[in-house]
PDB file of C-alpha atoms in Angstrom:
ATOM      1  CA  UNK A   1       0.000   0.000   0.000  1.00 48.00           C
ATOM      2  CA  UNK A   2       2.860   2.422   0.837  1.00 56.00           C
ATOM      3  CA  UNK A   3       4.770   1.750  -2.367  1.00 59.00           C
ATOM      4  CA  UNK A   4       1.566   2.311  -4.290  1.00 57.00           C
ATOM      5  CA  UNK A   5       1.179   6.097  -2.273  1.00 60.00           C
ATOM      6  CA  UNK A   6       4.416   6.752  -3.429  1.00 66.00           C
ATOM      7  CA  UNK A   7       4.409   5.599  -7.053  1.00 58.00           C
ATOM      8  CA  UNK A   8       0.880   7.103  -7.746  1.00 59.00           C
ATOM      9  CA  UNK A   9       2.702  10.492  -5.978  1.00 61.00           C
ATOM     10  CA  UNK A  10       5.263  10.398  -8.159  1.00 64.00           C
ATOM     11  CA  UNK A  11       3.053  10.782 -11.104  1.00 61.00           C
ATOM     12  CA  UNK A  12       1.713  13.838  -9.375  1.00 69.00           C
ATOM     13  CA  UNK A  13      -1.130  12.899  -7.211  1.00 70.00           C
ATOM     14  CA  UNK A  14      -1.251  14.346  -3.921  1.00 79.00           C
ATOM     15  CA  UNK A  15      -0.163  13.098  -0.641  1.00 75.00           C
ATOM     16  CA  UNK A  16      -2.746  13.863   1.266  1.00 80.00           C
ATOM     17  CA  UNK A  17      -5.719  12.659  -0.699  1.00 72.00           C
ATOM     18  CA  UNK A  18      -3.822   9.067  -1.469  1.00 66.00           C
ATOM     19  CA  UNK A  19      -3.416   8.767   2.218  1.00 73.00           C
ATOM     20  CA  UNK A  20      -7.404   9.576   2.583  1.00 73.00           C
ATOM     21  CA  UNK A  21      -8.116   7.290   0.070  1.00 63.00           C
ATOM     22  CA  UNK A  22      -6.408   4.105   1.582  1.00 67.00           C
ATOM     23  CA  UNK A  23      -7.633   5.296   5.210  1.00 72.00           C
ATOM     24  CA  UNK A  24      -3.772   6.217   6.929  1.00 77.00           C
ATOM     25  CA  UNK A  25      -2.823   9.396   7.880  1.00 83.00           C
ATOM     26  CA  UNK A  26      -0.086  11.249   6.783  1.00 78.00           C
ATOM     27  CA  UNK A  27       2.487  10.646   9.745  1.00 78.00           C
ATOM     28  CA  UNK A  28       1.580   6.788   9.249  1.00 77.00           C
ATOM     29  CA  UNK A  29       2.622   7.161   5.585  1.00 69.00           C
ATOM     30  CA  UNK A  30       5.880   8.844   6.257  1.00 74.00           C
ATOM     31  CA  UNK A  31       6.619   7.281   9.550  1.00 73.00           C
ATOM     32  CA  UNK A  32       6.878   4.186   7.656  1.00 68.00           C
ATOM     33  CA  UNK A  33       8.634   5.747   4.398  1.00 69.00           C
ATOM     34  CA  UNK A  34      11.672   6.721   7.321  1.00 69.00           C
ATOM     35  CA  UNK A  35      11.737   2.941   8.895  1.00 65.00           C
ATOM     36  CA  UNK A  36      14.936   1.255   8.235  1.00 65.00           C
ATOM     37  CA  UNK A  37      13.699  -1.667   5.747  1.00 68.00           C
ATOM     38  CA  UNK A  38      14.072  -5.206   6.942  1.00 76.00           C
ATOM     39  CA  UNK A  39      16.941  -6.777   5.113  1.00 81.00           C
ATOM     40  CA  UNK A  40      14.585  -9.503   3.061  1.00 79.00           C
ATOM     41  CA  UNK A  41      13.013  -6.576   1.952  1.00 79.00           C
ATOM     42  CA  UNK A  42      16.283  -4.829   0.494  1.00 82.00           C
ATOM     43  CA  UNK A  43      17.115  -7.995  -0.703  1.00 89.00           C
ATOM     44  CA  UNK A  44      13.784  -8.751  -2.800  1.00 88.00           C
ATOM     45  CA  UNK A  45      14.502  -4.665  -4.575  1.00 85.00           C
ATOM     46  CA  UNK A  46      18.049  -6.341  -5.458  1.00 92.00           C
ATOM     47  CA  UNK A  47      16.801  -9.658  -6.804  1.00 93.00           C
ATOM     48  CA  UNK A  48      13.989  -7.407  -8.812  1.00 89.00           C
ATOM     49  CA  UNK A  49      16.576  -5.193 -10.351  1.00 88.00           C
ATOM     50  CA  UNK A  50      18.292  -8.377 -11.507  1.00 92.00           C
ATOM     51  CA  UNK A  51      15.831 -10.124 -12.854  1.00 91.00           C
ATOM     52  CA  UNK A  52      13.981  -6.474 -14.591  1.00 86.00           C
ATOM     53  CA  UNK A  53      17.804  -6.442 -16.465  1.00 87.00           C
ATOM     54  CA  UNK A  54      17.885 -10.192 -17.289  1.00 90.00           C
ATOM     55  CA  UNK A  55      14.798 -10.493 -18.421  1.00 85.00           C
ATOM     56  CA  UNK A  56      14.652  -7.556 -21.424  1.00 78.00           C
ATOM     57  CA  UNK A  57      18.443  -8.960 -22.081  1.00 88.00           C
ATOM     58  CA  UNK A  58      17.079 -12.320 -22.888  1.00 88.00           C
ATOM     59  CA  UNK A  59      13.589 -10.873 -24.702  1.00 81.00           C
ATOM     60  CA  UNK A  60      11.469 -12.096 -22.056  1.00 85.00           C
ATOM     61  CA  UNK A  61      12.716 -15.843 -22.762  1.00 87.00           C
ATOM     62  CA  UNK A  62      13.698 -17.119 -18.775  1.00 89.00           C
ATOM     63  CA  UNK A  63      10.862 -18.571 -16.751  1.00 90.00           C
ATOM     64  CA  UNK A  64      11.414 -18.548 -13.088  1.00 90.00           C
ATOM     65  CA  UNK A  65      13.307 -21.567 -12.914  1.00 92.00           C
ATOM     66  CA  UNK A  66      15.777 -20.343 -15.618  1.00 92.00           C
ATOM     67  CA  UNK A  67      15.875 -16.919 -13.973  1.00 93.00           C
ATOM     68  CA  UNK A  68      16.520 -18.170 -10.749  1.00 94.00           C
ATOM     69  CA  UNK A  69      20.019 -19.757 -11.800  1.00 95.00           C
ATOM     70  CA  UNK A  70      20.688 -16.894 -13.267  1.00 94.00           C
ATOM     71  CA  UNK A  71      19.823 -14.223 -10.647  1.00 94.00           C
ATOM     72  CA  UNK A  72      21.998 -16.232  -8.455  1.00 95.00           C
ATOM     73  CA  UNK A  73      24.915 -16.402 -10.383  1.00 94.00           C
ATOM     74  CA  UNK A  74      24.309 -12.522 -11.141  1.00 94.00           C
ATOM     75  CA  UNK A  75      24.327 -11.971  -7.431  1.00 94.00           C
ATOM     76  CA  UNK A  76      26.741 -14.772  -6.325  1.00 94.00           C
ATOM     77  CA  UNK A  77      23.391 -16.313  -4.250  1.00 93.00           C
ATOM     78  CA  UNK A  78      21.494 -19.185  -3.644  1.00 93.00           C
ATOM     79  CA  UNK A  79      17.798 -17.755  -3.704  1.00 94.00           C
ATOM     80  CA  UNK A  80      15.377 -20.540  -3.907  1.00 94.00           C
ATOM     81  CA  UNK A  81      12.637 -20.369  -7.116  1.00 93.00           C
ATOM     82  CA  UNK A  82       9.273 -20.234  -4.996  1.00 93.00           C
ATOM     83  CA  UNK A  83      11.397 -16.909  -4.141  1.00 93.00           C
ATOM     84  CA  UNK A  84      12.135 -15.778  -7.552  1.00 94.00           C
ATOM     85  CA  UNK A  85       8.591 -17.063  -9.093  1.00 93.00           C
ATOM     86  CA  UNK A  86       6.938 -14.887  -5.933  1.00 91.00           C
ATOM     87  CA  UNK A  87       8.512 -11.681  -7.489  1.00 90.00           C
ATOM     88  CA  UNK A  88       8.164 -12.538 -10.413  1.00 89.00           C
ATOM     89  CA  UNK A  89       4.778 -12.421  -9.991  1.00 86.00           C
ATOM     90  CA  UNK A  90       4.625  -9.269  -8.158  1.00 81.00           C
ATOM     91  CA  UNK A  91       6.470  -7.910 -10.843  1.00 78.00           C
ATOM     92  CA  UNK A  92       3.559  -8.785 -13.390  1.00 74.00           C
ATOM     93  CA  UNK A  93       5.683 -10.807 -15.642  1.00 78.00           C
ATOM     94  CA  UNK A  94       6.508 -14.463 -16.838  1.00 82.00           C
ATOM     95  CA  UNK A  95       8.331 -15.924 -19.569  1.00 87.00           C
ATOM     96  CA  UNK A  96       7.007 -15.477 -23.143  1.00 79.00           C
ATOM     97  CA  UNK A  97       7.086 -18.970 -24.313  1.00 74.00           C
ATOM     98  CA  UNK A  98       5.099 -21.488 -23.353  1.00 58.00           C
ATOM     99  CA  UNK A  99       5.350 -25.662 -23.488  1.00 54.00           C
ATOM    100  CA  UNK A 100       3.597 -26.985 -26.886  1.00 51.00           C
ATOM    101  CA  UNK A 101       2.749 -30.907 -27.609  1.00 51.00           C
ATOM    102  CA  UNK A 102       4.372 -32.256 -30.449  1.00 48.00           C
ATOM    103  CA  UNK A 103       3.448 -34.974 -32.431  1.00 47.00           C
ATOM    104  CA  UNK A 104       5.190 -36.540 -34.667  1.00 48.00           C
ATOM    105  CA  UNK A 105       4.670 -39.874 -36.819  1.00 44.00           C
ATOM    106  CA  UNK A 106       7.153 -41.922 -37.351  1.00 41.00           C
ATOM    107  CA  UNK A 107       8.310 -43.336 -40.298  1.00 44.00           C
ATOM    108  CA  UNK A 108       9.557 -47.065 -41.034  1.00 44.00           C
ATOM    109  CA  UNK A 109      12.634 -47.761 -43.624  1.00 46.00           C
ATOM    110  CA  UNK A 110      14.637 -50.946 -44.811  1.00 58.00           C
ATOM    111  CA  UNK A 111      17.721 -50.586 -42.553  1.00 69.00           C
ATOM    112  CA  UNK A 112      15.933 -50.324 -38.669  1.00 81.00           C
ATOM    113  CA  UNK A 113      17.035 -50.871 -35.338  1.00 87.00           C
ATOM    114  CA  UNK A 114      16.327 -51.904 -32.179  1.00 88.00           C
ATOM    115  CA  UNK A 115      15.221 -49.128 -29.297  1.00 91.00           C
ATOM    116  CA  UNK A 116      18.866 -49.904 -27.354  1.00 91.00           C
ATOM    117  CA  UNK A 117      18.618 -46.559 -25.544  1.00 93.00           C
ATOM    118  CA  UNK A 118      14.949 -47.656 -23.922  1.00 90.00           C
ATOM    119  CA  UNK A 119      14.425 -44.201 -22.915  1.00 88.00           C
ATOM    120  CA  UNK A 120      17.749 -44.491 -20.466  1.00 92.00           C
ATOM    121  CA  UNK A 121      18.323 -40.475 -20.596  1.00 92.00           C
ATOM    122  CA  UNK A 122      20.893 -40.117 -18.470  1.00 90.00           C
ATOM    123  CA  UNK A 123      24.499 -40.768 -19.231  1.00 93.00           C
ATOM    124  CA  UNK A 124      27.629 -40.559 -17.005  1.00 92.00           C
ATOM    125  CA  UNK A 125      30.058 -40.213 -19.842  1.00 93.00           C
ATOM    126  CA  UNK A 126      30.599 -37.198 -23.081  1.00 93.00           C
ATOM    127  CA  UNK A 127      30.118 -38.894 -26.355  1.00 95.00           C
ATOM    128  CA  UNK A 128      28.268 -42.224 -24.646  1.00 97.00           C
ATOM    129  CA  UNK A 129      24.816 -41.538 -25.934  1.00 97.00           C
ATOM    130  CA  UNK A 130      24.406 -38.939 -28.986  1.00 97.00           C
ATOM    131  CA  UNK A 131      20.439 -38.273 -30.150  1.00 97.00           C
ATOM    132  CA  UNK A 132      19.507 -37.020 -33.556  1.00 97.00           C
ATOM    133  CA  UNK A 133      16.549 -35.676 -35.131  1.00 96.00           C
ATOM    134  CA  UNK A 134      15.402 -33.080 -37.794  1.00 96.00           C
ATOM    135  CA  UNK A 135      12.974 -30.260 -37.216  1.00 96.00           C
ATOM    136  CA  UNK A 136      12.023 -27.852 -40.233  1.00 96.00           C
ATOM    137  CA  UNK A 137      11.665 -24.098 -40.067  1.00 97.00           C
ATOM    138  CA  UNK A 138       9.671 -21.614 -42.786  1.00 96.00           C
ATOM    139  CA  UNK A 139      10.990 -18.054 -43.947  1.00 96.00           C
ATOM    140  CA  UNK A 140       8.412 -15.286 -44.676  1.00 95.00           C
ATOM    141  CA  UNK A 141       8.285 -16.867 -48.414  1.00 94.00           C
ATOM    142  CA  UNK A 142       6.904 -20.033 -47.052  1.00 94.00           C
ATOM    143  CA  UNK A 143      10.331 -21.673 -47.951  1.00 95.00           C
ATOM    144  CA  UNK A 144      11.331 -24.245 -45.875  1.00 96.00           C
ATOM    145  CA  UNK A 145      14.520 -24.277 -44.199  1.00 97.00           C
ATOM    146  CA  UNK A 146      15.566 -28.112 -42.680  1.00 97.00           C
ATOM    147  CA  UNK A 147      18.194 -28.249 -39.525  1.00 98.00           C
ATOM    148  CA  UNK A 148      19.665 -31.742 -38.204  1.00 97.00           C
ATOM    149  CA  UNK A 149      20.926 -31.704 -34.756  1.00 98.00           C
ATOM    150  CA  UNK A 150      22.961 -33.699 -32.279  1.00 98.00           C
ATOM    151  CA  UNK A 151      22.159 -33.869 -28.259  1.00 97.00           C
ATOM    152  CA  UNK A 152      24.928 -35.427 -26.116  1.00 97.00           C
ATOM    153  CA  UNK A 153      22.646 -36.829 -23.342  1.00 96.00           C
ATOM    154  CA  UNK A 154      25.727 -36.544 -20.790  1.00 96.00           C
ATOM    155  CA  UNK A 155      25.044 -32.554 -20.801  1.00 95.00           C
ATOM    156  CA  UNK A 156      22.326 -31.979 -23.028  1.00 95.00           C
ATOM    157  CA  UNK A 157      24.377 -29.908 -24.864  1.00 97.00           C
ATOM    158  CA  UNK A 158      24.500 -29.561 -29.138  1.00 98.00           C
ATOM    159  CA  UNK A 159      27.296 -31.503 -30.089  1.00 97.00           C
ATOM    160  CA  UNK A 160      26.703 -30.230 -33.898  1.00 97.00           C
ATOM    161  CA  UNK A 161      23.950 -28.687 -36.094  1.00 98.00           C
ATOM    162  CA  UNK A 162      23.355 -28.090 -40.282  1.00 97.00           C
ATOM    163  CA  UNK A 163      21.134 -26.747 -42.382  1.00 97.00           C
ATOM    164  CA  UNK A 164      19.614 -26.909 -45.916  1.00 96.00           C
ATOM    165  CA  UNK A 165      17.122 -26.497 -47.961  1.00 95.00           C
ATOM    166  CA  UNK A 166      16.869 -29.761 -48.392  1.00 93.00           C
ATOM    167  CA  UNK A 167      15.697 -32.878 -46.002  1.00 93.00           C
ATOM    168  CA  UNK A 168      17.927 -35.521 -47.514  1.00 90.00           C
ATOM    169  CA  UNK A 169      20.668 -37.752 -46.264  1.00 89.00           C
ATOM    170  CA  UNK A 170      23.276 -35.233 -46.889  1.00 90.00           C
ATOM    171  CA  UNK A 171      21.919 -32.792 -44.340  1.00 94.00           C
ATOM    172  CA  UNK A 172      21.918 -35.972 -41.714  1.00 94.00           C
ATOM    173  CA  UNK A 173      25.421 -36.825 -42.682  1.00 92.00           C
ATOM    174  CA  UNK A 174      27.253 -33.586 -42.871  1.00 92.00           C
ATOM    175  CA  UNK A 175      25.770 -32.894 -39.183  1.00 95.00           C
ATOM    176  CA  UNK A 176      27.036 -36.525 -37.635  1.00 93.00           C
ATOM    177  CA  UNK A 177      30.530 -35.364 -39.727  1.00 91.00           C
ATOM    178  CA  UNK A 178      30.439 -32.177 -38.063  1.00 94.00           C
ATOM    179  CA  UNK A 179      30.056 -33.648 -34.765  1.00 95.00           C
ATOM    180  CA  UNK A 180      32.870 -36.465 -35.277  1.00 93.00           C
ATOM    181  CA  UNK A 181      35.264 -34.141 -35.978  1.00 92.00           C
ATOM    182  CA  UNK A 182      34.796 -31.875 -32.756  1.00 93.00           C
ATOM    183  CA  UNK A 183      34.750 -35.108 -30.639  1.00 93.00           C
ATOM    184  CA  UNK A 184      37.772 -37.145 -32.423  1.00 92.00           C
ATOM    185  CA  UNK A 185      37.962 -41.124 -31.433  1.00 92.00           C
ATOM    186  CA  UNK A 186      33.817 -40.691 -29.776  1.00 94.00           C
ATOM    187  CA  UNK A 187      32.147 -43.791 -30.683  1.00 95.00           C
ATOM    188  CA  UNK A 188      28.547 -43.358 -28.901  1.00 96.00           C
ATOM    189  CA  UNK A 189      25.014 -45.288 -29.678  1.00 96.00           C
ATOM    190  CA  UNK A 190      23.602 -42.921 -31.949  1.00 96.00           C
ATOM    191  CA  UNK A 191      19.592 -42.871 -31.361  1.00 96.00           C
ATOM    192  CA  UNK A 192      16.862 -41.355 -33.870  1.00 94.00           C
ATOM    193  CA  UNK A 193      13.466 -41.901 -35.329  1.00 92.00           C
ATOM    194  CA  UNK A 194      12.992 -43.737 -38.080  1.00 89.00           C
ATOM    195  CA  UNK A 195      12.873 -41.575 -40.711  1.00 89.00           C
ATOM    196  CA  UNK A 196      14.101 -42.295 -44.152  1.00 89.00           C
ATOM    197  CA  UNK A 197      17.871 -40.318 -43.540  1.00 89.00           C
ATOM    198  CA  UNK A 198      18.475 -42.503 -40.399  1.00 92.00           C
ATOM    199  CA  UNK A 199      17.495 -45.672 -42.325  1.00 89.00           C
ATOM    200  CA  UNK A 200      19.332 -45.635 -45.024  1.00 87.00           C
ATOM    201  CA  UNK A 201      22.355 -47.710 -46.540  1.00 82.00           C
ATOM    202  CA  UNK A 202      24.918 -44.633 -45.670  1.00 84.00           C
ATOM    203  CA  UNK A 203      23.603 -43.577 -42.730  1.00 88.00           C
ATOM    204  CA  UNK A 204      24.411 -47.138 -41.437  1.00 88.00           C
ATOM    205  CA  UNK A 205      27.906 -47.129 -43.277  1.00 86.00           C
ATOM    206  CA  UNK A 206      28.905 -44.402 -41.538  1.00 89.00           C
ATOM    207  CA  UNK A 207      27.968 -45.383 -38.336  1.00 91.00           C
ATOM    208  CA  UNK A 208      29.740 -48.509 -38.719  1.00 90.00           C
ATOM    209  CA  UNK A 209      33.130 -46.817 -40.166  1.00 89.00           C
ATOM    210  CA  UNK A 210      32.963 -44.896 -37.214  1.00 91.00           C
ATOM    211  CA  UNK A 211      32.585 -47.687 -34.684  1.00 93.00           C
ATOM    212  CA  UNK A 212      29.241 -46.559 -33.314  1.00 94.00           C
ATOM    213  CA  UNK A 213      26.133 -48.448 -32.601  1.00 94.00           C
ATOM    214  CA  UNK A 214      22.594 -47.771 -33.722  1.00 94.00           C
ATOM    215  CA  UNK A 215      19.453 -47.386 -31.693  1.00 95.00           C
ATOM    216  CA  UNK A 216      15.743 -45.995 -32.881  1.00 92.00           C
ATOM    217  CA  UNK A 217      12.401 -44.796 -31.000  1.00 92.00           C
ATOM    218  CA  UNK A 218       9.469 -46.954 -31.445  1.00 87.00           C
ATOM    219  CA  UNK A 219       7.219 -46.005 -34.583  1.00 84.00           C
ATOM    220  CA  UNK A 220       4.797 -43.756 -33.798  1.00 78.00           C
ATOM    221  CA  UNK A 221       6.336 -43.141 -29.927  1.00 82.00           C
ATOM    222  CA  UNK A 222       8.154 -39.834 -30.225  1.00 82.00           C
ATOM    223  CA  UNK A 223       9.157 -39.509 -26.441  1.00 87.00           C
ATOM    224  CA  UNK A 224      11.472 -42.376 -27.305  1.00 90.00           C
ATOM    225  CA  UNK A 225      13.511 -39.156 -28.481  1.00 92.00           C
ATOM    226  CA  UNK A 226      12.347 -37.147 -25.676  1.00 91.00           C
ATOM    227  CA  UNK A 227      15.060 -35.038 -24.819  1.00 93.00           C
ATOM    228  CA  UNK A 228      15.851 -34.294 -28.838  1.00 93.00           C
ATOM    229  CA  UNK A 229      12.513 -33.281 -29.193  1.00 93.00           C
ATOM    230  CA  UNK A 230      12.290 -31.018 -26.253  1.00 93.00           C
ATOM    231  CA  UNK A 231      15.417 -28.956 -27.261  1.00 94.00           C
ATOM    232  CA  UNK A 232      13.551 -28.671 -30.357  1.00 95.00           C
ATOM    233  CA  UNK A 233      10.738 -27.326 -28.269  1.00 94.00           C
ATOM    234  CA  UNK A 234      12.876 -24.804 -26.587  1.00 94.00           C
ATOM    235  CA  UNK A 235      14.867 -23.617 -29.390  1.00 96.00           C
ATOM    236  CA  UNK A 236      11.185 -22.558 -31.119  1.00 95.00           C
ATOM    237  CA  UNK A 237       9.120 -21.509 -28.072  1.00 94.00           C
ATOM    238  CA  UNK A 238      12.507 -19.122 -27.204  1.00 95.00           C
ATOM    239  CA  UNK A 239      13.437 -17.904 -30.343  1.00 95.00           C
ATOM    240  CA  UNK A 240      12.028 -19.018 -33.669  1.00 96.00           C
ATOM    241  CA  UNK A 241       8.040 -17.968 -32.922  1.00 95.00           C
ATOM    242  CA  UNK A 242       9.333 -15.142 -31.317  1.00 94.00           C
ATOM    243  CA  UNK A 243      10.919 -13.780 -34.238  1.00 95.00           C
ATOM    244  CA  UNK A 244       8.488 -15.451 -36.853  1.00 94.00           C
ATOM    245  CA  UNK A 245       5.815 -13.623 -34.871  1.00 92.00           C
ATOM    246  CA  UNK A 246       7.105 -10.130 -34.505  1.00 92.00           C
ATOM    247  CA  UNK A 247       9.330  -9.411 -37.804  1.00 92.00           C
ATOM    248  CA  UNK A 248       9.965 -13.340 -39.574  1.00 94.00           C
ATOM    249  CA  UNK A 249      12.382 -14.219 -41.206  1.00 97.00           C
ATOM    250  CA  UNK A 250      13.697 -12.660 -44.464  1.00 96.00           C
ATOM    251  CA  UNK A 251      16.363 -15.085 -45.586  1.00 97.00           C
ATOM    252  CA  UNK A 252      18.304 -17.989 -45.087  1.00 97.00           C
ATOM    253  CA  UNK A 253      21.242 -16.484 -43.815  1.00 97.00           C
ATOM    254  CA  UNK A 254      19.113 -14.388 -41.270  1.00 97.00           C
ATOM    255  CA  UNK A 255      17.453 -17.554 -39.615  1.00 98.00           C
ATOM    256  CA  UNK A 256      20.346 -19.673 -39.309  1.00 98.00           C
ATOM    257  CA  UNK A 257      21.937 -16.903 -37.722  1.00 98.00           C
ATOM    258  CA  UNK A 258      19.531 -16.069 -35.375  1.00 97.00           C
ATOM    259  CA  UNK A 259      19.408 -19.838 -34.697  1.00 98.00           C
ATOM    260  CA  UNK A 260      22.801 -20.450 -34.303  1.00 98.00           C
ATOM    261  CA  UNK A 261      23.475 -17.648 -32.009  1.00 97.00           C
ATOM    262  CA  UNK A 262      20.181 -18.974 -29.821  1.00 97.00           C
ATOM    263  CA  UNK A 263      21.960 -22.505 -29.982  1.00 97.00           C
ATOM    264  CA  UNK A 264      25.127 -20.726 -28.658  1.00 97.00           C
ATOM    265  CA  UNK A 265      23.244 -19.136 -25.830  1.00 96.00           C
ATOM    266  CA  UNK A 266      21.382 -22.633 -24.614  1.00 96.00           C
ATOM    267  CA  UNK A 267      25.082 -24.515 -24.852  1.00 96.00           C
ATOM    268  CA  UNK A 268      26.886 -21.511 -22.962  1.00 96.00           C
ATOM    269  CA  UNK A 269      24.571 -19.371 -20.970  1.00 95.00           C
ATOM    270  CA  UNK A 270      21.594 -21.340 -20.459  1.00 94.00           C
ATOM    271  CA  UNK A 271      21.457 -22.583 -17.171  1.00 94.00           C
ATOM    272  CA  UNK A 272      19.331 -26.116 -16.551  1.00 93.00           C
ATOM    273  CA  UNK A 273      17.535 -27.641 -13.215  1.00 91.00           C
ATOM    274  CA  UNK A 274      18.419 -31.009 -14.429  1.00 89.00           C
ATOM    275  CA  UNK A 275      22.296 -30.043 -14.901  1.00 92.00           C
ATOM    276  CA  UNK A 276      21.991 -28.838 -11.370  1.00 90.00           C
ATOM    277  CA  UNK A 277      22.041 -25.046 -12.408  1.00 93.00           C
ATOM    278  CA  UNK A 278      25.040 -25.645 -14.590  1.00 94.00           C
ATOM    279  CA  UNK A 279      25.315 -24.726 -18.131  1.00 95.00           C
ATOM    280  CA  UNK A 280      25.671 -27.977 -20.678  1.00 95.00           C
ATOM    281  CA  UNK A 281      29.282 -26.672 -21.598  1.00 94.00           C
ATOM    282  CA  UNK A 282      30.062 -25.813 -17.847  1.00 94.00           C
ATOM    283  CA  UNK A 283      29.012 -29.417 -16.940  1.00 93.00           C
ATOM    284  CA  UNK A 284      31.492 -30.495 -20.184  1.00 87.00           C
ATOM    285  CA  UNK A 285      34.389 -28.701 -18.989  1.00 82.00           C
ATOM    286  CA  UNK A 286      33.982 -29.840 -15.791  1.00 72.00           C
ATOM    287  CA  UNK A 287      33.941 -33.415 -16.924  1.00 63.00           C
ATOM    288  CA  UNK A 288      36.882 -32.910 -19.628  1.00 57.00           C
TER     289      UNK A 288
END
């Protein structure tokens, strides 16, 4: 009630006549402006300034989980998030993306696998467990723009990524290329759908050359993939709507861009619960 006195007064409404409309008197109203604020209190106007700068810095992307890693590693702290979400609140905002369903059917080819993985999402090792999918983006033309990615399940971070304009096998094996040659000698099972890229002849070849193994999600069960498809999730909820929304995308060059440098930001400055507040490359340095 104070705080609202002195922000409507601040606008140029008069003391007196806020007081008399919230039923204090004057001396109440400054008596308690002159009080020496409780340190929680002082504390919450730090964490708010924190998380007013963080949150236009990352467009309004951090929910309060997100935010509270980073507030804490802003202020050197270790706030809780019913703490951050509580100001959050009080603040009037919340995180401009919100969780979609996605479904996706599967598709069956001639060279299939087995699920090895069997949803086993964690991994103690880098370069043990490597997923792969590809998700499809459109530019303001309606062209579509294709992107192949690689999650190491050890830190959830993008071990490599391509695009094209095309959703053929060479976009699938340029990316696992890509990714072999930032992780010499890594030999992990390798899990996808079954689309056709993942079932083909060279896909397989490749694999093999390379000493890895092959696993694939049930058709038609797309949480097989899980974590693939929910970095997928974030990487369009966070940036691509955003930007498709509000200006789109012109070109080619402008969305991968855009993407890349988003896909930068989740593998450097993107703090995760399930990494335990680290970043997926902190957590890979730390295990290097």
């Amino acid at each position: 009630m104070h705080e609202a006195i002195t922000e409507l007064h601040r606008e140029g409404h008069s003391i007196s006549d806020l007081c008399e409309v919230a039923n204090i008197s004057r001396q109440a109203y400054y008596q308690y402006q002159k009080r020496q604020k409780p340190q929680y209190e002082s504390e919450n106007e730090i964490i708010a300034e924190c998380i007013a700068e963080l949150y236009i810095k990352y467009d309004g992307v951090p929910g309060y989980r997100m935010m509270r890693h980073m507030v804490n590693r802003r202020l050197k702290a270790a706030y809780g998030a019913r703490r951050i979400l509580r100001i959050m609140r009080i603040m009037g905002i919340q995180s401009v993306t919100r969780k979609k369903k996605v479904v996706r059917t599967l598709k069956s080819g001639d060279f299939t696998a087995g699920n090895s993985l069997g949803r086993q999402f964690i991994s103690e090792f880098k370069n043990e467990k490597w997923l792969m999918d590809v998700t499809e983006y459109k530019l303001k033309n309606g062209r579509r723009v294709f992107m192949c990615a690689i999650l190491d399940l050890f830190d959830n971070s993008i071990v490599a990524y391509h695009f094209s304009f095309s959703n053929n096998n060479q976009l699938v094996f340029e990316t696992i290329e890509v990714a072999l040659a930032a992780n010499p000698g890594a030999a992990p099972m390798v899990h996808s759908d079954r689309g056709f890229q993942f079932t083909s002849y060279g896909f397989r070849k490749i694999l093999k050359a390379h000493g890895m193994t092959q696993s694939m999600s049930r058709v038609g069960k797309c949480i097989d993939n899980g974590p693939m498809e929910a970095f997928f999730g974030k990487l369009k909820a966070e940036r691509y709507h955003l930007v498709r929304k509000a200006e789109g995308y012109e070109t080619y060059d402008q969305l991968v861009d855009n993407l890349s440098t988003y896909i930068h930001f989740y593998n450097h400055e993107r703090p995760q619960d399930v990494l335990s507040g680290l970043t997926p490359i902190e957590l890979r340095g730390v295990a290097a």
